[in-house]
Coordinates of C-alpha atoms in Angstrom, one line a residue:
X1 CA -42.9 -0.2 6.8
X2 CA -39.2 0.6 7.5
X3 CA -38.3 0.4 11.2
X4 CA -35.0 0.3 13.1
X5 CA -35.8 -2.4 15.6
X6 CA -32.4 -2.7 17.3
X7 CA -29.8 -0.1 18.2
X8 CA -27.0 -2.2 17.0
X9 CA -26.0 -2.5 13.4
X10 CA -29.6 -3.2 12.1
X11 CA -30.7 -0.9 9.4
X12 CA -34.3 -0.4 8.0
X13 CA -35.8 -3.0 5.6
X14 CA -36.6 -1.1 2.3
X15 CA -39.7 -1.7 0.5
X16 CA -39.7 -3.9 -2.8
X17 CA -39.0 -1.9 -5.9
X18 CA -37.7 -2.3 -9.4
X19 CA -34.0 -3.0 -9.4
X20 CA -31.4 -1.0 -11.3
X21 CA -29.2 -2.8 -14.0
X22 CA -26.4 -4.5 -12.5
X23 CA -24.8 -7.9 -11.8
X24 CA -26.9 -9.0 -9.0
X25 CA -27.3 -12.3 -7.2
X26 CA -31.0 -12.7 -5.9
X27 CA -31.6 -15.2 -3.2
X28 CA -35.4 -15.7 -3.5
X29 CA -36.2 -16.0 0.1
X30 CA -34.7 -17.1 3.5
X31 CA -35.4 -20.4 5.3
X32 CA -34.2 -23.9 6.0
X33 CA -34.1 -26.5 3.3
X34 CA -36.9 -28.9 2.8
X35 CA -36.9 -32.5 1.1
X36 CA -37.5 -31.3 -2.5
X37 CA -36.0 -33.8 -4.9
X38 CA -32.4 -32.9 -6.1
X39 CA -33.0 -33.0 -9.8
X40 CA -31.8 -29.8 -11.4
X41 CA -32.7 -28.7 -14.9
X42 CA -30.1 -28.5 -17.6
X43 CA -29.1 -25.5 -19.8
X44 CA -31.9 -23.8 -21.5
X45 CA -32.5 -20.7 -23.8
X46 CA -31.0 -17.4 -22.4
X47 CA -31.1 -18.4 -18.8
X48 CA -29.5 -21.6 -17.4
X49 CA -29.7 -23.5 -14.3
X50 CA -26.8 -24.6 -12.1
X51 CA -26.1 -26.6 -8.9
X52 CA -27.2 -29.9 -7.5
X53 CA -28.4 -30.7 -4.1
X54 CA -25.9 -31.2 -1.3
X55 CA -26.3 -33.0 2.0
X56 CA -28.5 -31.1 4.6
X57 CA -26.3 -28.9 6.7
X58 CA -26.3 -29.3 10.5
X59 CA -27.0 -25.5 10.9
X60 CA -28.3 -24.5 7.5
X61 CA -29.4 -21.0 8.3
X62 CA -26.0 -20.1 9.7
X63 CA -24.1 -21.7 6.9
X64 CA -26.2 -20.4 4.1
X65 CA -26.3 -16.8 5.4
X66 CA -22.6 -16.6 6.2
X67 CA -22.0 -18.0 2.7
X68 CA -23.8 -15.2 1.3
X69 CA -22.0 -12.7 3.4
X70 CA -18.7 -14.1 2.2
X71 CA -19.9 -14.1 -1.5
X72 CA -20.6 -10.4 -1.1
X73 CA -17.2 -9.6 0.5
X74 CA -15.4 -11.6 -2.1
X75 CA -17.1 -10.5 -5.4
X76 CA -18.6 -7.2 -4.2
X77 CA -15.4 -5.3 -5.2
X78 CA -15.9 -6.7 -8.8
X79 CA -19.5 -5.5 -9.2
X80 CA -21.7 -8.2 -7.5
X81 CA -24.6 -7.0 -5.5
X82 CA -26.3 -9.6 -3.4
X83 CA -30.0 -8.8 -2.7
X84 CA -32.3 -10.8 -0.4
X85 CA -36.2 -11.0 -0.6
X86 CA -37.7 -12.7 2.5
X87 CA -41.0 -14.6 2.1
X88 CA -43.2 -16.6 4.4
X89 CA -44.5 -18.8 1.7
X90 CA -42.2 -21.7 2.6
X91 CA -43.2 -23.5 5.7
X92 CA -44.2 -20.3 7.3
X93 CA -40.5 -19.8 8.3
X94 CA -40.7 -15.9 8.1
X95 CA -43.8 -15.2 10.2
X96 CA -42.5 -11.9 11.9
X97 CA -43.1 -8.3 10.9
X98 CA -40.6 -6.4 8.6
X99 CA -39.3 -4.7 11.6
X100 CA -38.4 -8.0 13.2
X101 CA -36.4 -9.6 10.3
X102 CA -33.0 -8.1 11.2
X103 CA -33.2 -8.5 14.9
X104 CA -34.4 -12.2 14.4
X105 CA -31.4 -12.9 12.2
X106 CA -29.1 -11.4 14.9
X107 CA -30.4 -13.0 17.9
X108 CA -32.6 -15.9 17.1
X109 CA -32.0 -17.7 13.8
X110 CA -29.2 -18.0 13.0
X111 CA -28.4 -15.8 15.9
X112 CA -24.9 -15.4 17.4
X113 CA -24.8 -11.7 16.4
X114 CA -25.3 -12.4 12.6
X115 CA -25.6 -9.2 10.6
X116 CA -26.1 -9.6 6.7
X117 CA -23.7 -7.4 4.7
X118 CA -26.1 -7.6 1.8
X119 CA -29.5 -5.7 1.2
X120 CA -32.6 -7.1 2.6
X121 CA -36.1 -6.0 1.2
X122 CA -39.4 -6.2 2.9
X123 CA -41.2 -9.5 3.1
X124 CA -43.6 -10.5 0.3
X125 CA -44.9 -13.2 -1.9
X126 CA -42.6 -14.6 -4.5
X127 CA -45.1 -17.2 -5.9
X128 CA -48.8 -17.4 -6.5
X129 CA -51.5 -15.0 -7.3
X130 CA -50.1 -12.1 -5.2
X131 CA -46.5 -12.4 -6.2
X132 CA -44.6 -9.2 -6.7
X133 CA -43.6 -7.9 -10.1
X134 CA -40.0 -9.1 -9.8
X135 CA -40.4 -12.8 -9.2
X136 CA -42.4 -13.6 -12.4
X137 CA -39.8 -11.9 -14.7
X138 CA -37.0 -14.0 -13.0
X139 CA -39.0 -17.3 -13.1
X140 CA -40.1 -17.0 -16.6
X141 CA -36.7 -16.2 -17.9
X142 CA -35.2 -19.1 -16.3
X143 CA -36.1 -22.8 -16.5
X144 CA -37.2 -24.4 -13.1
X145 CA -34.4 -25.9 -11.0
X146 CA -36.6 -29.0 -10.3
X147 CA -39.7 -30.4 -11.7
X148 CA -41.3 -31.6 -8.5
X149 CA -42.4 -29.6 -5.4
X150 CA -41.9 -30.5 -1.8
X151 CA -44.7 -31.4 0.6
X152 CA -47.6 -29.2 -0.3
X153 CA -48.5 -28.8 3.3
X154 CA -45.5 -26.5 3.5
X155 CA -46.2 -24.5 0.4
X156 CA -48.5 -21.5 1.1
X157 CA -49.4 -20.2 -2.3
X158 CA -51.8 -21.0 -5.2
X159 CA -51.7 -21.8 -7.9
X160 CA -48.6 -24.0 -8.0
X161 CA -46.8 -23.5 -11.3
X162 CA -43.8 -25.4 -12.8
X163 CA -41.6 -22.2 -12.9
X164 CA -42.3 -21.3 -9.3
X165 CA -39.5 -20.9 -6.7
X166 CA -39.5 -24.2 -5.0
X167 CA -38.0 -23.3 -1.6
X168 CA -35.9 -20.7 0.4
X169 CA -32.5 -19.7 -0.9
X170 CA -33.1 -20.3 -4.4
X171 CA -30.9 -17.9 -6.3
X172 CA -30.9 -15.9 -9.6
X173 CA -28.0 -14.0 -11.3
X174 CA -29.2 -10.9 -13.2
X175 CA -26.7 -9.3 -15.6
X176 CA -25.8 -5.7 -16.0
X177 CA -28.4 -5.2 -18.7
X178 CA -31.2 -6.4 -16.4
X179 CA -31.6 -9.8 -18.0
X180 CA -31.7 -13.0 -15.8
X181 CA -28.6 -15.1 -16.6
X182 CA -28.7 -18.1 -14.2
X183 CA -30.8 -19.8 -11.6
X184 CA -29.7 -22.2 -8.9
X185 CA -31.3 -24.9 -6.8
X186 CA -31.6 -23.9 -3.2
X187 CA -29.1 -26.4 -2.0
X188 CA -26.5 -25.7 -4.7
X189 CA -23.0 -25.6 -3.2
X190 CA -21.9 -22.0 -2.8
X191 CA -18.6 -22.8 -4.4
X192 CA -20.4 -23.7 -7.6
X193 CA -22.5 -20.6 -7.3
X194 CA -19.4 -18.5 -6.9
X195 CA -17.4 -20.2 -9.8
X196 CA -20.4 -19.7 -12.2
X197 CA -20.6 -16.0 -11.2
X198 CA -16.8 -15.5 -11.8
X199 CA -17.1 -17.3 -15.1
X200 CA -19.9 -15.0 -16.2
X201 CA -17.9 -11.8 -15.0
X202 CA -14.9 -13.0 -17.0
X203 CA -17.1 -13.6 -20.0
X204 CA -18.6 -10.0 -19.7
X205 CA -15.1 -8.5 -19.2
X206 CA -13.8 -10.3 -22.3
X207 CA -16.7 -9.2 -24.5
X208 CA -16.1 -5.5 -23.3
X209 CA -12.5 -5.8 -24.2
X210 CA -13.5 -7.2 -27.7
X211 CA -15.8 -4.3 -28.2
X212 CA -13.2 -1.7 -27.2
X213 CA -10.6 -3.1 -29.7

């Protein structure tokens, strides 16, 4: 269901669908951080993990969302496309209808007129028996960012699997060939995420230059 819920800069929330090849950063879902342990996995096979936990922010929603806006502004001209996939599986923090997502961001949480400059998709499951087709591909290609789960009372899916997305704002980087490249803990410092993406883009550019010679 795609609905204009507000007459401001809100736009319809599109349905989930297969992505086209590109350098994309995919925040798994939106919500406030939980108390999941900070242990992050080390490098592994074709997709590696990055980022360690940072102190809980005073206003995590506003900080994290504005950081994603800034990331899209800074790296968008170089090919980065940020995509957001809302989910209600983490603490029931996204209970509204799809038509309410953008207005809620603008007027409630984080509020203050916030408008995302990146694409948001319809709400859906990212873990469990009813997860979408995209999430398992990302999860299975990348090692888990942490071995432990948070409070099971705040996790609304079954069964729990080691590679599951552990909490809102976990992020994935997908390369131009459609292959997942990197995965970050949900509290990874955005500066670390940005530097990792820049390093990857430079590597891709160098490989292209070598092929052209």
